[in-house]
Amino acid sequence: MASNLNKLSWLPFFFFFFITISFAELCNPNDKKVLLKIKKAFNNPYILTSWDPQTDCCHWYCVKCDRTTHRIISLTIFADDRLTGQIPPEVGDLPFLQTLMLHKLPNLTGPIQPTIAKLHNLKFLDLSWNGLSGEIPDSLSTLKNLFILTLSFNKLTGKIPSSLSELPSLGGLRLDRNQLTGQIPDSFGYFAGEQAPDLILSHNQLSGKIPSSLSRLNFTSIDLSRNKLEGDAFMFFGANKTIQILDLSRNLLEFNLSEVVFPQSLTSLDLNHNKVFGGLPPVMTELKLQYLNVSYNRLCGPIPVGGNLQSFDLYSYFHNKCLCGAPLGDCK
């Protein structure tokens, strides 16, 4: 009986120990201080209400901790028009951060914070759909683990930094819907990675010729639409190319489509609103095209019969010099 009483006497201790372990804070104190500074810089928005200094920051909304080290590895704040201010320099003081997403925050203004370049573990950087302005900092090229860089739908100006080609892990680059000027960097034909990244540079004010150096690489997806690009687009075509999606629409490109060698991988081609001349080569019937638009160009001659070419409506072909045949009118 006494033995059982002795065992029972230990129960309060074990209960206390269990409660202590259960409520022990996992969050790194330095990370917590940084997050609270970020919250203050953003004027304590409602979306960060859970960021209570009395609670464990690993349980806060918009953040994620590593399961082993309990360091902050993800900060994702999105879709809040009540968040105001600029990107605070403290974002660079989360050294284990792998994902930084500040997305659809229309009142997030000012430049891209230079201290982001300190985040050497960063793999995903998404600063899209904000009110950011200024130039893209060269220092982003130091983020050697970066896989996705998305800066689209902002008010960024200036030239595209040529140093972005030095990112060895880059799999996708989205700079679309800004106010970028100048030429596409020649260095984009020399990306450091094993595979060329998807390039989305549309809806800017880029000008000049597309660099011939891009012919060195095999891209999967390219969107250069709605710019002021001139000249040829030979660098994306060829029997050995692996490109699947190519959008060069609404530029000033001028080349002979009859001489193009189409890769069999091509599934989507948009050339509308350019100065492309020549005709549609019969080999296009062999392509497994899911989308095609060559309208508003200077093409002439019959549309080849076969493949998927007749599956597209007349709006894919109209407003050319003398293109004819189904789905357009008969050739005369």
Short mmCIF file of N, CA, C and O in Angstrom, two decimals, residues 110-164:
data_model
loop_
_atom_site.label_atom_id
_atom_site.label_comp_id
_atom_site.label_asym_id
_atom_site.label_seq_id
_atom_site.Cartn_x
_atom_site.Cartn_y
_atom_site.Cartn_z
N GLY A 110 7.37 51.44 -52.54
CA GLY A 110 8.81 51.63 -52.39
C GLY A 110 9.61 50.61 -53.17
O GLY A 110 9.09 49.83 -53.96
N PRO A 111 10.92 50.60 -52.94
CA PRO A 111 11.81 49.71 -53.71
C PRO A 111 11.83 48.29 -53.20
O PRO A 111 11.32 47.98 -52.11
N ILE A 112 12.43 47.41 -53.99
CA ILE A 112 12.73 46.06 -53.52
C ILE A 112 13.84 46.17 -52.48
O ILE A 112 14.89 46.74 -52.76
N GLN A 113 13.58 45.68 -51.30
CA GLN A 113 14.51 45.85 -50.18
C GLN A 113 15.86 45.16 -50.46
O GLN A 113 15.91 43.94 -50.67
N PRO A 114 16.97 45.92 -50.46
CA PRO A 114 18.28 45.33 -50.76
C PRO A 114 18.71 44.23 -49.79
O PRO A 114 19.47 43.33 -50.17
N THR A 115 18.22 44.28 -48.55
CA THR A 115 18.66 43.28 -47.57
C THR A 115 18.14 41.87 -47.90
O THR A 115 18.61 40.89 -47.30
N ILE A 116 17.21 41.76 -48.84
CA ILE A 116 16.75 40.44 -49.27
C ILE A 116 17.93 39.62 -49.78
O ILE A 116 17.94 38.38 -49.68
N ALA A 117 18.95 40.30 -50.30
CA ALA A 117 20.13 39.62 -50.83
C ALA A 117 20.91 38.87 -49.74
O ALA A 117 21.79 38.05 -50.06
N LYS A 118 20.60 39.11 -48.47
CA LYS A 118 21.26 38.40 -47.37
C LYS A 118 20.67 37.01 -47.15
O LYS A 118 21.25 36.20 -46.42
N LEU A 119 19.54 36.72 -47.77
CA LEU A 119 18.81 35.47 -47.52
C LEU A 119 19.35 34.37 -48.43
O LEU A 119 18.71 33.96 -49.41
N HIS A 120 20.50 33.84 -48.09
CA HIS A 120 21.19 32.92 -48.99
C HIS A 120 20.55 31.54 -49.08
O HIS A 120 20.95 30.73 -49.92
N ASN A 121 19.57 31.25 -48.21
CA ASN A 121 18.85 29.98 -48.30
C ASN A 121 17.56 30.11 -49.09
O ASN A 121 16.83 29.12 -49.26
N LEU A 122 17.28 31.31 -49.60
CA LEU A 122 16.01 31.57 -50.27
C LEU A 122 15.90 30.78 -51.58
O LEU A 122 16.80 30.78 -52.41
N LYS A 123 14.74 30.10 -51.75
CA LYS A 123 14.46 29.34 -52.96
C LYS A 123 13.32 29.96 -53.77
O LYS A 123 13.30 29.86 -54.99
N PHE A 124 12.35 30.56 -53.07
CA PHE A 124 11.18 31.14 -53.74
C PHE A 124 11.00 32.58 -53.28
O PHE A 124 10.80 32.83 -52.09
N LEU A 125 11.09 33.51 -54.24
CA LEU A 125 10.87 34.93 -53.94
C LEU A 125 9.75 35.44 -54.83
O LEU A 125 9.88 35.50 -56.05
N ASP A 126 8.63 35.79 -54.20
CA ASP A 126 7.46 36.27 -54.93
C ASP A 126 7.04 37.61 -54.34
O ASP A 126 6.54 37.69 -53.22
N LEU A 127 7.27 38.67 -55.11
CA LEU A 127 6.88 40.03 -54.71
C LEU A 127 5.89 40.60 -55.73
O LEU A 127 5.92 41.79 -56.03
N SER A 128 5.01 39.77 -56.24
CA SER A 128 4.13 40.16 -57.33
C SER A 128 2.84 40.83 -56.86
O SER A 128 2.42 40.67 -55.72
N TRP A 129 2.22 41.58 -57.78
CA TRP A 129 0.93 42.24 -57.56
C TRP A 129 0.99 43.21 -56.37
O TRP A 129 0.12 43.22 -55.51
N ASN A 130 2.02 44.02 -56.32
CA ASN A 130 2.15 45.03 -55.28
C ASN A 130 2.29 46.40 -55.94
O ASN A 130 2.02 46.56 -57.13
N GLY A 131 2.73 47.38 -55.18
CA GLY A 131 2.96 48.71 -55.72
C GLY A 131 4.43 49.08 -55.69
O GLY A 131 4.78 50.25 -55.54
N LEU A 132 5.30 48.09 -55.86
CA LEU A 132 6.75 48.32 -55.76
C LEU A 132 7.26 49.12 -56.97
O LEU A 132 6.76 48.97 -58.08
N SER A 133 8.25 49.94 -56.73
CA SER A 133 8.81 50.79 -57.78
C SER A 133 10.34 50.77 -57.69
O SER A 133 10.92 50.13 -56.82
N GLY A 134 10.97 51.50 -58.61
CA GLY A 134 12.43 51.52 -58.65
C GLY A 134 12.97 50.41 -59.52
O GLY A 134 12.23 49.74 -60.26
N GLU A 135 14.27 50.19 -59.44
CA GLU A 135 14.93 49.21 -60.30
C GLU A 135 15.08 47.86 -59.60
O GLU A 135 15.02 47.78 -58.37
N ILE A 136 15.24 46.83 -60.40
CA ILE A 136 15.52 45.50 -59.85
C ILE A 136 16.97 45.48 -59.39
O ILE A 136 17.88 45.73 -60.19
N PRO A 137 17.23 45.21 -58.12
CA PRO A 137 18.61 45.29 -57.62
C PRO A 137 19.50 44.18 -58.16
O PRO A 137 19.10 43.01 -58.23
N ASP A 138 20.71 44.55 -58.54
CA ASP A 138 21.72 43.59 -59.01
C ASP A 138 22.01 42.53 -57.95
O ASP A 138 22.35 41.39 -58.28
N SER A 139 21.86 42.92 -56.71
CA SER A 139 22.25 42.05 -55.60
C SER A 139 21.44 40.76 -55.52
O SER A 139 21.85 39.80 -54.85
N LEU A 140 20.30 40.71 -56.21
CA LEU A 140 19.51 39.47 -56.21
C LEU A 140 20.29 38.31 -56.82
O LEU A 140 19.97 37.14 -56.57
N SER A 141 21.31 38.62 -57.61
CA SER A 141 22.10 37.58 -58.26
C SER A 141 22.94 36.79 -57.26
O SER A 141 23.52 35.76 -57.62
N THR A 142 23.01 37.25 -56.01
CA THR A 142 23.78 36.53 -54.99
C THR A 142 22.97 35.40 -54.35
O THR A 142 23.50 34.62 -53.56
N LEU A 143 21.68 35.30 -54.69
CA LEU A 143 20.81 34.28 -54.10
C LEU A 143 20.95 32.98 -54.89
O LEU A 143 20.10 32.61 -55.69
N LYS A 144 22.02 32.26 -54.65
CA LYS A 144 22.41 31.13 -55.49
C LYS A 144 21.47 29.92 -55.38
O LYS A 144 21.54 29.02 -56.20
N ASN A 145 20.61 29.89 -54.37
CA ASN A 145 19.65 28.79 -54.24
C ASN A 145 18.28 29.13 -54.81
O ASN A 145 17.36 28.30 -54.75
N LEU A 146 18.14 30.34 -55.35
CA LEU A 146 16.83 30.80 -55.81
C LEU A 146 16.36 29.99 -57.01
O LEU A 146 17.06 29.87 -58.01
N PHE A 147 15.13 29.45 -56.91
CA PHE A 147 14.55 28.64 -57.98
C PHE A 147 13.48 29.42 -58.74
O PHE A 147 13.39 29.33 -59.96
N ILE A 148 12.66 30.19 -58.03
CA ILE A 148 11.62 30.99 -58.66
C ILE A 148 11.75 32.44 -58.23
O ILE A 148 11.81 32.75 -57.03
N LEU A 149 11.81 33.36 -59.20
CA LEU A 149 11.84 34.80 -58.94
C LEU A 149 10.67 35.43 -59.67
O LEU A 149 10.62 35.44 -60.91
N THR A 150 9.72 35.96 -58.92
CA THR A 150 8.51 36.56 -59.49
C THR A 150 8.35 37.99 -58.98
O THR A 150 8.15 38.22 -57.80
N LEU A 151 8.45 38.94 -59.92
CA LEU A 151 8.33 40.36 -59.58
C LEU A 151 7.24 41.02 -60.44
O LEU A 151 7.23 42.24 -60.58
N SER A 152 6.34 40.24 -60.97
CA SER A 152 5.35 40.74 -61.93
C SER A 152 4.29 41.62 -61.27
O SER A 152 4.10 41.60 -60.06
N PHE A 153 3.60 42.41 -62.11
CA PHE A 153 2.51 43.29 -61.68
C PHE A 153 2.96 44.28 -60.61
O PHE A 153 2.41 44.35 -59.51
N ASN A 154 4.01 45.04 -60.94
CA ASN A 154 4.46 46.14 -60.08
C ASN A 154 4.69 47.37 -60.95
O ASN A 154 4.14 47.46 -62.05
N LYS A 155 5.49 48.29 -60.48
CA LYS A 155 5.80 49.51 -61.22
C LYS A 155 7.31 49.65 -61.38
O LYS A 155 7.86 50.75 -61.32
N LEU A 156 7.99 48.53 -61.55
CA LEU A 156 9.45 48.51 -61.62
C LEU A 156 9.92 49.13 -62.94
O LEU A 156 9.31 48.94 -63.99
N THR A 157 11.01 49.86 -62.86
CA THR A 157 11.54 50.57 -64.02
C THR A 157 13.02 50.21 -64.21
O THR A 157 13.60 49.47 -63.43
N GLY A 158 13.60 50.79 -65.27
CA GLY A 158 15.02 50.55 -65.53
C GLY A 158 15.23 49.29 -66.35
O GLY A 158 14.30 48.68 -66.87
N LYS A 159 16.49 48.90 -66.47
CA LYS A 159 16.85 47.74 -67.27
C LYS A 159 16.82 46.46 -66.44
O LYS A 159 16.93 46.48 -65.22
N ILE A 160 16.68 45.34 -67.14
CA ILE A 160 16.77 44.03 -66.49
C ILE A 160 18.24 43.76 -66.17
O ILE A 160 19.09 43.81 -67.07
N PRO A 161 18.59 43.49 -64.93
CA PRO A 161 20.00 43.24 -64.59
C PRO A 161 20.54 42.01 -65.32
O PRO A 161 19.95 40.93 -65.25
N SER A 162 21.65 42.16 -66.00
CA SER A 162 22.25 41.02 -66.70
C SER A 162 22.74 39.97 -65.73
O SER A 162 22.87 38.79 -66.08
N SER A 163 22.99 40.38 -64.48
CA SER A 163 23.53 39.46 -63.47
C SER A 163 22.55 38.38 -63.07
O SER A 163 22.94 37.38 -62.44
N LEU A 164 21.26 38.51 -63.41
CA LEU A 164 20.29 37.48 -63.06
C LEU A 164 20.62 36.14 -63.73
O LEU A 164 20.20 35.09 -63.25
#
